[in-house]
Coordinates of C-alpha atoms and ligand atoms in Angstrom, one line a residue:
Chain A
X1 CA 0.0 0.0 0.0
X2 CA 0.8 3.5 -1.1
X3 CA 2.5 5.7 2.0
X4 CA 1.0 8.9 1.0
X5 CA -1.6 9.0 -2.2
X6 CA -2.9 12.3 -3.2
X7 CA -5.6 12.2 -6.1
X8 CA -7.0 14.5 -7.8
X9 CA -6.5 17.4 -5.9
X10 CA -7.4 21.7 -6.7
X11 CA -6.7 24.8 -5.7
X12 CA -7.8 28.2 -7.0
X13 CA -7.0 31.1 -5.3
X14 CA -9.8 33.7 -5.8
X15 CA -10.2 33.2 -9.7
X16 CA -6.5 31.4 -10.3
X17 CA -6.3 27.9 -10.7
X18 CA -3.4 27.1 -9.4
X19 CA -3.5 23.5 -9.2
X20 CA -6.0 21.4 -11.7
X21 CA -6.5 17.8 -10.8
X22 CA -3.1 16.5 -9.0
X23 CA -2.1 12.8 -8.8
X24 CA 0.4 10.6 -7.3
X25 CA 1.8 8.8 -4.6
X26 CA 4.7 7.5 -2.8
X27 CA 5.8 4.3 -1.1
X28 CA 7.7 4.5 2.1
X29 CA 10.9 5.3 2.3
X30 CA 10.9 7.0 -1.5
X31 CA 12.5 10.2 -2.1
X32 CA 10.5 12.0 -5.0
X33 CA 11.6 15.6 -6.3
X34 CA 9.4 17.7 -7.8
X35 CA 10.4 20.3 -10.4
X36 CA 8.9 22.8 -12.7
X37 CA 9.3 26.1 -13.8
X38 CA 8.4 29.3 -11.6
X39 CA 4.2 29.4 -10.9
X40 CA 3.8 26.1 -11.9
X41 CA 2.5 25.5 -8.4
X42 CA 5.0 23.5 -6.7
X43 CA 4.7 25.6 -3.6
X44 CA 1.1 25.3 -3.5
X45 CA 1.0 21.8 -4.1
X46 CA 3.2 21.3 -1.0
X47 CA 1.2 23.6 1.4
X48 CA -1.6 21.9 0.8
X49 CA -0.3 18.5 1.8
X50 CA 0.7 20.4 4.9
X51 CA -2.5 22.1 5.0
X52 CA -1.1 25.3 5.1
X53 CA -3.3 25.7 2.6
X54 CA -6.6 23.9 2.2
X55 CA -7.0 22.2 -0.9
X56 CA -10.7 23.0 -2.9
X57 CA -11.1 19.3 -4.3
X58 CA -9.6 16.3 -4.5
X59 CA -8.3 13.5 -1.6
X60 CA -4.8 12.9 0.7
X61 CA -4.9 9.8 2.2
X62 CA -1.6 8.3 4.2
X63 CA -1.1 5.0 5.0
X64 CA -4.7 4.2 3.5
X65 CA -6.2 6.3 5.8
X66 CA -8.4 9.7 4.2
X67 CA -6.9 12.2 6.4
X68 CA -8.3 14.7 3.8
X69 CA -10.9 15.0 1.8
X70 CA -12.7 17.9 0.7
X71 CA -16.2 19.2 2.3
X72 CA -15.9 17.0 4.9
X73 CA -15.2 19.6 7.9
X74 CA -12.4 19.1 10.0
X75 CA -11.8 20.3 13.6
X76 CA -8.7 22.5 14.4
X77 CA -7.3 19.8 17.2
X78 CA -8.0 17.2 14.3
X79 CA -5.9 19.0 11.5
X80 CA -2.9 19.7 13.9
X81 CA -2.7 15.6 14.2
X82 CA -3.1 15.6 10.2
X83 CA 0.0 18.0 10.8
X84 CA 2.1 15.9 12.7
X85 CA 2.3 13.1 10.3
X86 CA 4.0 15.5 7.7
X87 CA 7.5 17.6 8.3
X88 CA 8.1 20.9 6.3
X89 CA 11.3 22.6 5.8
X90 CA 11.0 26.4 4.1
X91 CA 12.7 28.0 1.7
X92 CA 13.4 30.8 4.1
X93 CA 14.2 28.5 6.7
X94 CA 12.2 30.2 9.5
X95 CA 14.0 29.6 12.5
X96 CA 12.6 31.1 15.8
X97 CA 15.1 33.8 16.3
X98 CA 14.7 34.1 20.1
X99 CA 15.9 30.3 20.9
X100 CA 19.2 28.8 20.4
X101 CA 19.6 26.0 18.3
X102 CA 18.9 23.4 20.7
X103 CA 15.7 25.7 21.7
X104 CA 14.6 25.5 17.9
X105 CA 14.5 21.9 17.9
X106 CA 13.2 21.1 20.9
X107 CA 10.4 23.5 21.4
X108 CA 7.7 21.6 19.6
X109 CA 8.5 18.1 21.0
X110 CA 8.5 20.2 24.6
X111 CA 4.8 21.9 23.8
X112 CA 3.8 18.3 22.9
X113 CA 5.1 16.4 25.7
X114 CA 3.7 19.1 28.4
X115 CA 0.3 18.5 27.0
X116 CA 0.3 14.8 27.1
X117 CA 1.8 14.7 30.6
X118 CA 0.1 17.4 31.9
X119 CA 0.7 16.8 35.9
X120 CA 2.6 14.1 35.9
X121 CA 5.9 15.7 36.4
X122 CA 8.0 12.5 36.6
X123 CA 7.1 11.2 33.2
X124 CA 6.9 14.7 31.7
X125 CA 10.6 15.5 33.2
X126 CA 11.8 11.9 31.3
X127 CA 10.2 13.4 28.2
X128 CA 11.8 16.3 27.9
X129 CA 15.3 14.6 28.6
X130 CA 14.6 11.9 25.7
X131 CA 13.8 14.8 23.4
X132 CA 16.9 16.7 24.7
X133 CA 18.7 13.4 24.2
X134 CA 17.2 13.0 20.3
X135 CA 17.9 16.9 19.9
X136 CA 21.6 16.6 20.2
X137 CA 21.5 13.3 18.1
X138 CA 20.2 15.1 15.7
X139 CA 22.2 17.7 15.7
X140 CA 25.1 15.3 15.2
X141 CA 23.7 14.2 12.2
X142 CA 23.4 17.6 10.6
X143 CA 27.0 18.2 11.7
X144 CA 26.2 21.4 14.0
X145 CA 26.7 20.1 17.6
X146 CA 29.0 22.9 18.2
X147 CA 26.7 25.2 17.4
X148 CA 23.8 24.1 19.8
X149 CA 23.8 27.4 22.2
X150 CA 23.8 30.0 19.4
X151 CA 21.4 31.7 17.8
X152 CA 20.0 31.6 14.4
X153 CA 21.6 35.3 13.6
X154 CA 24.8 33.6 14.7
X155 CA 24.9 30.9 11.5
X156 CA 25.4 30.9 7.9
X157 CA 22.1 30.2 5.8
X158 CA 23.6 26.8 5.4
X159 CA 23.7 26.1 8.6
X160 CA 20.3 27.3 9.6
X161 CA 18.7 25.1 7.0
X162 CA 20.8 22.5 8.8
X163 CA 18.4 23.0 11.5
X164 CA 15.3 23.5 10.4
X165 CA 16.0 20.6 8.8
X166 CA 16.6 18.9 12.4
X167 CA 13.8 20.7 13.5
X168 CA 11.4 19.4 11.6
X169 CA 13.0 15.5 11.8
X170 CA 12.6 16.2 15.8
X171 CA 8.7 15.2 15.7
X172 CA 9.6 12.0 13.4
X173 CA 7.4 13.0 10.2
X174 CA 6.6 10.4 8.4
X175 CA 7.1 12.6 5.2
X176 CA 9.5 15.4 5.0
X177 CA 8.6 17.8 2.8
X178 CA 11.4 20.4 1.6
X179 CA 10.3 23.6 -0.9
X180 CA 13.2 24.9 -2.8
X181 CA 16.0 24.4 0.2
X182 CA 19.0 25.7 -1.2
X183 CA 17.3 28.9 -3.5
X184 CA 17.9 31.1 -0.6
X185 CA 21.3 30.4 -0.4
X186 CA 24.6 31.6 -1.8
X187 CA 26.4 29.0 -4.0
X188 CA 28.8 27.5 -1.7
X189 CA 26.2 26.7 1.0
X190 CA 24.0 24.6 -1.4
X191 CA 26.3 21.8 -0.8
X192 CA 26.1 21.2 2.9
X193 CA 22.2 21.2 2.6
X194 CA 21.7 18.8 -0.1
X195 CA 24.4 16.2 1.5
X196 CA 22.0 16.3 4.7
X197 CA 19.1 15.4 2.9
X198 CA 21.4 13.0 0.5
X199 CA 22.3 11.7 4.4
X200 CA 18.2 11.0 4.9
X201 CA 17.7 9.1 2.3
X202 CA 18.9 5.8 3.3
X203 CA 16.8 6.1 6.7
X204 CA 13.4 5.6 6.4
X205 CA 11.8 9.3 5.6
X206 CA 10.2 9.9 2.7
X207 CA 10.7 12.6 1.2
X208 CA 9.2 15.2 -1.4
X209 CA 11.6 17.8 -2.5
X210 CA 10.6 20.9 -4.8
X211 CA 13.9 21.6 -6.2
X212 CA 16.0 23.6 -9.0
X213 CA 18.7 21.5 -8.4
X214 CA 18.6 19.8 -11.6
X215 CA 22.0 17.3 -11.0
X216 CA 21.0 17.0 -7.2
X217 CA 17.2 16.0 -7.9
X218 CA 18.5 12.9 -10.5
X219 CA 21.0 11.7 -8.4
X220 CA 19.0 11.6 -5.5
X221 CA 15.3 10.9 -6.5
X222 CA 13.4 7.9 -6.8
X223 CA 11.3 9.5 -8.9
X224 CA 10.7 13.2 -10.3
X225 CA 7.6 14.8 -11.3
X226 CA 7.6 17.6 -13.7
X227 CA 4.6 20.0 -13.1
X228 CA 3.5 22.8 -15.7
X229 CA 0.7 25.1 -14.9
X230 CA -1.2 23.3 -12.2
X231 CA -0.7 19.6 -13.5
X232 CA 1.9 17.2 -13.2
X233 CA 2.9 17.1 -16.9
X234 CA 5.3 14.3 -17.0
X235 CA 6.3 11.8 -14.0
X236 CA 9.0 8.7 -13.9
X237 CA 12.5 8.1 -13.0
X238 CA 15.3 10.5 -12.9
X239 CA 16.7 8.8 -15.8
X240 CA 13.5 8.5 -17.9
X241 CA 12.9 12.2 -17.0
X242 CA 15.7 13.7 -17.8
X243 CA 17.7 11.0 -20.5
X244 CA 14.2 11.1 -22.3
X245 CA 11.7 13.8 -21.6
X246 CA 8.6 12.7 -23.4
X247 CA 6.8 16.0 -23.5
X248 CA 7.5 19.2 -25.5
X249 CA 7.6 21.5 -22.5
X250 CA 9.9 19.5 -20.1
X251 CA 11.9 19.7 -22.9
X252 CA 12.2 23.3 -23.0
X253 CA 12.5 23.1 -19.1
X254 CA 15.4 21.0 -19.3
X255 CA 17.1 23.0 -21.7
X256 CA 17.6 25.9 -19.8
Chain B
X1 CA 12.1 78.4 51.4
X2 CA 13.8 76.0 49.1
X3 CA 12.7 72.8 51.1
X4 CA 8.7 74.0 51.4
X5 CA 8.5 74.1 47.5
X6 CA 10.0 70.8 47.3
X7 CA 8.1 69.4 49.7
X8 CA 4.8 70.9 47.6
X9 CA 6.1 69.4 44.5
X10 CA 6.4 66.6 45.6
X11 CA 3.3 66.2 46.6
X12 CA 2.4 67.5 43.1
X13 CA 4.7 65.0 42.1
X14 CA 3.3 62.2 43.7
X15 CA -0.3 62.8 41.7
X16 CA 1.4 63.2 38.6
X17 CA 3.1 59.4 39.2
X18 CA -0.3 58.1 40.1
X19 CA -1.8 59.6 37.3
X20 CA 1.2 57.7 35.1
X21 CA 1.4 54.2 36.7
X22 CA -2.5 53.9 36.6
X23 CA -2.9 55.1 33.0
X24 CA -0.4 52.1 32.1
X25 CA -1.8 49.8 34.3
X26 CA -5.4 50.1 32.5
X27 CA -4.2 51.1 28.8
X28 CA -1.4 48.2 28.1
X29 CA -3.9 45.4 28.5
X30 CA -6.8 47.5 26.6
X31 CA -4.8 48.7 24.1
X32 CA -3.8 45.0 23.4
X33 CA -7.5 44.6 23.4
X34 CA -8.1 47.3 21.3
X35 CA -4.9 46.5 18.5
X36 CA -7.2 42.6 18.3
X37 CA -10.4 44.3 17.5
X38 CA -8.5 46.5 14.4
X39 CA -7.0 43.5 13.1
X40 CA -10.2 41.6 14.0
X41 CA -11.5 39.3 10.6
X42 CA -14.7 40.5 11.7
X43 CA -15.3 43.7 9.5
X44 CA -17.9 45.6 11.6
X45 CA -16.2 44.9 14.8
X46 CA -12.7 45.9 12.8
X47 CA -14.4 49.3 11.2
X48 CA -15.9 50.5 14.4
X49 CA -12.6 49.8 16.4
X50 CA -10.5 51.4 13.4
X51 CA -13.0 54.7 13.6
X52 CA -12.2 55.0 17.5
X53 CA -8.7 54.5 17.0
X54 CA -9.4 57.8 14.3
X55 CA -11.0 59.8 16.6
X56 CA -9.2 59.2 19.4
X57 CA -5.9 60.0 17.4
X58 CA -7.4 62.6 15.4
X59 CA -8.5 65.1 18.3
X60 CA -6.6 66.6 21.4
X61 CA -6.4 64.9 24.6
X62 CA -7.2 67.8 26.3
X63 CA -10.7 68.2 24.3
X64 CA -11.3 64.5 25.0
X65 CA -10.7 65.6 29.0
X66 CA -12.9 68.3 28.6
X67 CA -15.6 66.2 27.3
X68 CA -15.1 62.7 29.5
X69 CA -15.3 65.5 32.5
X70 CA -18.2 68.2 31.3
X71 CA -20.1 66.0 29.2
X72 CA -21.7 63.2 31.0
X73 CA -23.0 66.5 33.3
X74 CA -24.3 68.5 30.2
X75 CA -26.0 65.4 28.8
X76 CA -27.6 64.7 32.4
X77 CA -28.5 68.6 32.5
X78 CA -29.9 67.9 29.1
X79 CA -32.0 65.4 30.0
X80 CA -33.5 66.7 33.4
X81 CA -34.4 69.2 31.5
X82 CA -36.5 67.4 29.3
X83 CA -38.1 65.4 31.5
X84 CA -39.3 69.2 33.0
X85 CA -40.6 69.4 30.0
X86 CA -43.0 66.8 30.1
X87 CA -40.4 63.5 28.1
X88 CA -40.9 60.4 29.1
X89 CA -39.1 57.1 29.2
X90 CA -36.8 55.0 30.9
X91 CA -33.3 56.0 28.4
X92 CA -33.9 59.5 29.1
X93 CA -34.7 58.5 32.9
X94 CA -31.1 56.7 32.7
X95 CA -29.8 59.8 31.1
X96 CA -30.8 62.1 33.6
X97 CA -29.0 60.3 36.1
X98 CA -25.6 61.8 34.6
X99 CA -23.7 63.7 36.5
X100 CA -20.2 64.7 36.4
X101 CA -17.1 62.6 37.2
X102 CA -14.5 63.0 40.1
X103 CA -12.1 65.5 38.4
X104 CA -9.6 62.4 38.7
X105 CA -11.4 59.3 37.5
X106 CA -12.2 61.7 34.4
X107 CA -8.4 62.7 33.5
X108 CA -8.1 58.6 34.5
X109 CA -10.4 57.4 32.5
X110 CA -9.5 60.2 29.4
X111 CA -6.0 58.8 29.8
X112 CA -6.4 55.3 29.5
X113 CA -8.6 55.7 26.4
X114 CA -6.0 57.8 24.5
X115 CA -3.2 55.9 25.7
X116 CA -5.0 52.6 25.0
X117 CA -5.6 53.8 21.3
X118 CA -2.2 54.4 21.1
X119 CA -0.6 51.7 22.3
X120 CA -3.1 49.4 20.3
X121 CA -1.5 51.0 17.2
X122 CA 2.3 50.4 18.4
X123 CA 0.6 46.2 19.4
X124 CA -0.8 46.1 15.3
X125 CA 2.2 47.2 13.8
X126 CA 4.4 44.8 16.2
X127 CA 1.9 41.9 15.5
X128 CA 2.0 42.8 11.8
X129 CA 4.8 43.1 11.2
X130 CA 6.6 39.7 12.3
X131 CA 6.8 37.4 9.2
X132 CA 4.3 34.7 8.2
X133 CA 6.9 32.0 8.2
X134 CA 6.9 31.9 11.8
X135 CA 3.2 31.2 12.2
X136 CA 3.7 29.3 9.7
X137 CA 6.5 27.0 10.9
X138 CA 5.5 26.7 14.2
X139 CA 1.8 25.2 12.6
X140 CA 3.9 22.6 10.9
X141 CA 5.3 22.1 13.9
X142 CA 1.8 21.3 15.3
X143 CA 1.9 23.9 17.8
X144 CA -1.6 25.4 18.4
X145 CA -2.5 29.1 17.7
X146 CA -1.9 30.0 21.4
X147 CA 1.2 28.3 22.0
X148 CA 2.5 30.1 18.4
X149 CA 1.7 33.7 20.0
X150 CA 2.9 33.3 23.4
X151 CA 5.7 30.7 22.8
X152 CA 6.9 32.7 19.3
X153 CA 5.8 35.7 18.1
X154 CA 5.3 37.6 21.7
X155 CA 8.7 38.2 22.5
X156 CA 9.5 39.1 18.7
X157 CA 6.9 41.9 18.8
X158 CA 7.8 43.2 22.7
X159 CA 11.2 43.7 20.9
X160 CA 9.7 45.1 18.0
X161 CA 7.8 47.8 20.0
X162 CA 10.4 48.6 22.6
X163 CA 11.2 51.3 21.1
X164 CA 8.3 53.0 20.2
X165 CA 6.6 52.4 23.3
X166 CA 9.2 54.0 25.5
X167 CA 8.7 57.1 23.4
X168 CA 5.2 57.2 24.2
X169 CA 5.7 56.3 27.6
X170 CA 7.7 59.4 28.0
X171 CA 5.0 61.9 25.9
X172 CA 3.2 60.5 28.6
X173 CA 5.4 61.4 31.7
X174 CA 4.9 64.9 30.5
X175 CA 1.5 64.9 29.2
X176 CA 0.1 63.9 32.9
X177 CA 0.5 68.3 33.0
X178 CA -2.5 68.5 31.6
X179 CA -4.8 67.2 34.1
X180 CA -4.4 70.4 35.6
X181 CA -7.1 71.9 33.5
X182 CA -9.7 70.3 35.0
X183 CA -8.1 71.1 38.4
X184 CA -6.2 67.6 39.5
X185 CA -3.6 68.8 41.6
X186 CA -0.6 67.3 39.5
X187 CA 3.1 69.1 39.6
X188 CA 2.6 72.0 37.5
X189 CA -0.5 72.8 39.6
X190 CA 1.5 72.9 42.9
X191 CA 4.3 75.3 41.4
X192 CA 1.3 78.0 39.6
X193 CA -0.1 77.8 43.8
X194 CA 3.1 79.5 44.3
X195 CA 2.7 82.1 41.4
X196 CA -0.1 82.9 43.0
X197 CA 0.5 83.1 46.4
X198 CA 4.0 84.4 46.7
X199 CA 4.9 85.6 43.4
X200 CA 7.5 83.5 42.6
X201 CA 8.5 82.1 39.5
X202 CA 11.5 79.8 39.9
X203 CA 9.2 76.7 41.2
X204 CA 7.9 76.2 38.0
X205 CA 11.2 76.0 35.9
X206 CA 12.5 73.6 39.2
X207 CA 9.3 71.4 37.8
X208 CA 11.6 70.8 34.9
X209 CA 14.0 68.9 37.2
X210 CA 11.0 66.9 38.2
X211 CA 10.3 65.7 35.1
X212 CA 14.0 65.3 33.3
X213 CA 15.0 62.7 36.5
X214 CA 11.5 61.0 35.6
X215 CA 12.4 60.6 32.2
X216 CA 16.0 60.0 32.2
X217 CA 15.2 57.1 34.7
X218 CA 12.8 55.2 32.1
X219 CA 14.9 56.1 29.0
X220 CA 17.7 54.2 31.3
X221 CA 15.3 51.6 32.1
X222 CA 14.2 50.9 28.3
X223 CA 17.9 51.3 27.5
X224 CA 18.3 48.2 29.5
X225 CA 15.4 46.3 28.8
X226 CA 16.4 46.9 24.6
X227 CA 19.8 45.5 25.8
X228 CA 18.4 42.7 27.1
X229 CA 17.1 41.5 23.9
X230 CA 19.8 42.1 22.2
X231 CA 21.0 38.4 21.8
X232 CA 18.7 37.6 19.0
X233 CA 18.0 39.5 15.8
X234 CA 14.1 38.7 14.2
Ligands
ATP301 N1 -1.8 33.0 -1.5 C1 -1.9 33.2 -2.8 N2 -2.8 34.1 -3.3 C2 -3.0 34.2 -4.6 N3 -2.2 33.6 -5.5 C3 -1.3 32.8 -5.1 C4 -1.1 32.5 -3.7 N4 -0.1 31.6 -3.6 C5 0.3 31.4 -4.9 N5 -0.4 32.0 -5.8 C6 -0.2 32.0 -7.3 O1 -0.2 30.6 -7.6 C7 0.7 30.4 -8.7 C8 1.6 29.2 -8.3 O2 2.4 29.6 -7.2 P1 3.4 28.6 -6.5 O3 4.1 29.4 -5.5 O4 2.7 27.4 -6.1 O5 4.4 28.3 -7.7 P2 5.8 27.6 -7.6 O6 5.8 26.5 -8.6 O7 6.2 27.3 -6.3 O8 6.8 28.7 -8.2 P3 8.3 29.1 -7.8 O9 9.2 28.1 -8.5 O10 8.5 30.5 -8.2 O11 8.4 28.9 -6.3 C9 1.4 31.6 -8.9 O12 0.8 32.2 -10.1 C10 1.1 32.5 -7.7 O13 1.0 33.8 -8.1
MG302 MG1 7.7 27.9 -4.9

């Protein structure tokens, strides 16, 4: 069974239709990048599977399970579960400036353990020290455990993707979703960011990645998906995709 | 001669601080009230609190003094006189039973409304100003509305509005002089009791001295509290 399946799904925003009937899904563990050129609706499509948006039409299911579908109402409390099960990593990064590092990370996985322990200060205290405890693993695997008392303003842009990066992996999404990582970043940065999430592949994340990172998206997808204006106009493997683009405007795309 | 006139404005002194520290007490909260209601997605609600901020801004404290103090009398006048006149019915009953406010509660209340309105303004643009993206990561993060305000935007927007806030905080230091109109015995008041009495002058200017220490103690308190939140740019 499918891991995440998203059929048929719309958005307009006011008269725009920015996305027109999207389909697709993704085993576990699969890494699929998603590419297109600018207003396509990459961005959209992603915010809507994090319902940052809510989608007009169409169906998200994950592990079989509708967890959207639209007009069916759901309740606020509801849609922050829905939330949990997917991880999102910004373009901007959007780290919480007044927290260190270590804060960043581990200020979700706090909020969440206070409110399922409530009074029970034992068990609550042995939460926060197992999330402390993942925190710095985590850290270690983005390579910044020196830098787990500073502040955002105190890193590169490389290295704060690095931890919004952990930061999102601290609630153990069961899809990690990245929009454009590396396009707010000078040149030289790119590289540290896309070996992390090279680093995540072999775990058991999957992943969708909107990317313009043409060499880094073949190398490390298991499958790309080319939209053009609100549809996914061409989907298959890296190779397929970009060794033998079937349609005229993914050629084009390429050749720029 | 010297010590009696401090010891007088002092006194005048002391009214004027009570006049400050209640104003903020009552208009930090309701100006935070106020700055929801103009950002409110409720339109009416938004339009009616975006006309009192309008009016409140647009006009003089000291004509909005004069008319929390006088007018709640003039309309009660107003209305006894009607009823004299043979009205009936139970608004213009209620209205009769106007009268004027304690000079104080007046400035108090006349304060806290303009102050409020104000403040609510410095709250919006603080509020508005702090980037989607952090609503926005921390709802990915699965934090709840409440928890995103108090847990990440709050502290973003107190250092956002630091600044401006002191410098209303001081306009309001000296704008507490103007209480005297309707006779509330604040600092000024006490010095003009010497013009009066014993034809001297200098008491007022020594006001000044009064007011400087005042100030220069909060901008050195603001001074610290904006170097205490130093350690993180947003
Ligand atoms: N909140 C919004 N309100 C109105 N229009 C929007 C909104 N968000 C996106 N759009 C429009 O939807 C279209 C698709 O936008 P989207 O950001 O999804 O594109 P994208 O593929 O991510 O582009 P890029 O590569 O530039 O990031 C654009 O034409 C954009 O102007
Ligand atoms: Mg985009």
């Amino acid at each position: 069974m499918a891991e995440l399946e998203i059929k048929n799904l719309h958005k307009k925003f006011g008269k725009t239709k920015v996305l027109k009937g999207i389909d697709f899904s993704l085993e576990k563990g699969e890494v699929v990048s998603i590419i297109g050129s600018s207003g396509s609706g990459k961005t959209t499509l992603l915010r809507c599977i994090n319902f940052l948006e809510i989608a007009d039409e169409g169906e998200i299911k994950v592990d079989g399970n509708t967890i959207f579908k639209s007009g069916e109402n759901i309740t606020s409390k509801k849609m922050q579960e829905m939330q949990l099960l997917f991880g999102m990593v910004f373009q901007n990064f959007n780290l919480f400036p007044q927290y260190t590092v270590l804060e960043n990370i581990m200020l979700a996985p706090k909020l969440h353990a206070k409110q399922k322990y409530k009074n029970d200060f034992k068990m609550k205290k042995e939460a926060v020290e197992n999330i402390r405890q993942q925190a710095l693993t985590l850290l270690e695997r983005v390579g910044l455990t020196d830098k787990k008392d500073n502040y955002p303003c105190q890193l590169s842009g490389g290295q704060q993707q690095r931890v919004a990066i952990a930061r999102a992996l601290a609630l153990n999404p069961k899809i990690l979703c990245f929009d454009e990582p590396t396009s707010a970043l000078d040149p030289e940065l790119t590289g540290e960011v896309l070996n992390v999430i090279r680093g995540l592949k072999n775990s058991d994340t999957t992943m969708i990645v909107v990317t313009h990172e043409m060499e880094f998206a073949k190398e490390v997808s298991d499958k790309i998906i080319f939209m053009a204006d609100g549809i996914i106009a061409e989907e298959g493997t890296p190779s397929q995709l970009m060794d033998n683009p079937k349609t005229e405007r993914l050629i084009n795309f390429l050749q720029k | 001669m010297f010590l009696e006139v401090t010891k007088q404005l002092c006194i005048g002194f002391g009214m004027t601080l009570k006049l400050f520290s209640l104003t903020l007490l009552f208009s930090l909260p309701l100006g935070l009230i106020i700055s929801f209601g103009s950002m409110s997605k409720f339109k009416p609600l938004k339009w009616f609190t975006k006309v009192f901020v309008w009016i409140i801004r647009g006009t003089p404290l000291m004509l909005q003094l004069i008319v929390i103090y006088f007018g709640p009398g003039l309309i009660g006048a107003w209305a006894q006189g009607q009823i004299a006149n043979g009205s009936t019915g139970a608004f213009i009953n209620f209205m009769a039973t106007f009268k004027v406010f304690d000079r104080f509660a007046a400035v108090l209340i006349a304060f806290v409304i303009n102050y409020a309105c104000y403040f609510s303004e410095i709250y919006r643009g603080g509020i508005e100003s702090i980037p989607v993206g952090q609503y926005e990561a921390g709802q990915v993060l699965g934090m709840t509305k409440s928890q995103i305000f108090f847990k990440v935007v709050l502290l973003q927007v107190i250092k956002r509005i630091v600044p401006p806030m002191s410098n209303e905080i001081i306009t309001l230091v000296k704008d507490t002089s103007l209480a005297r109109i309707i006779a509330v015995y604040e600092i000024i008041w006490s010095a003009q009791v010497f013009i009066k009495q014993a034809g001297l002058l200098w008491p007022l200017f020594y006001t000044g001295a009064f007011y400087l220490a005042f100030s220069g103690l909060l901008t050195i308190l603001f001074g610290y509290i904006e170097k205490k939140m130093d350690y993180f740019r947003s």
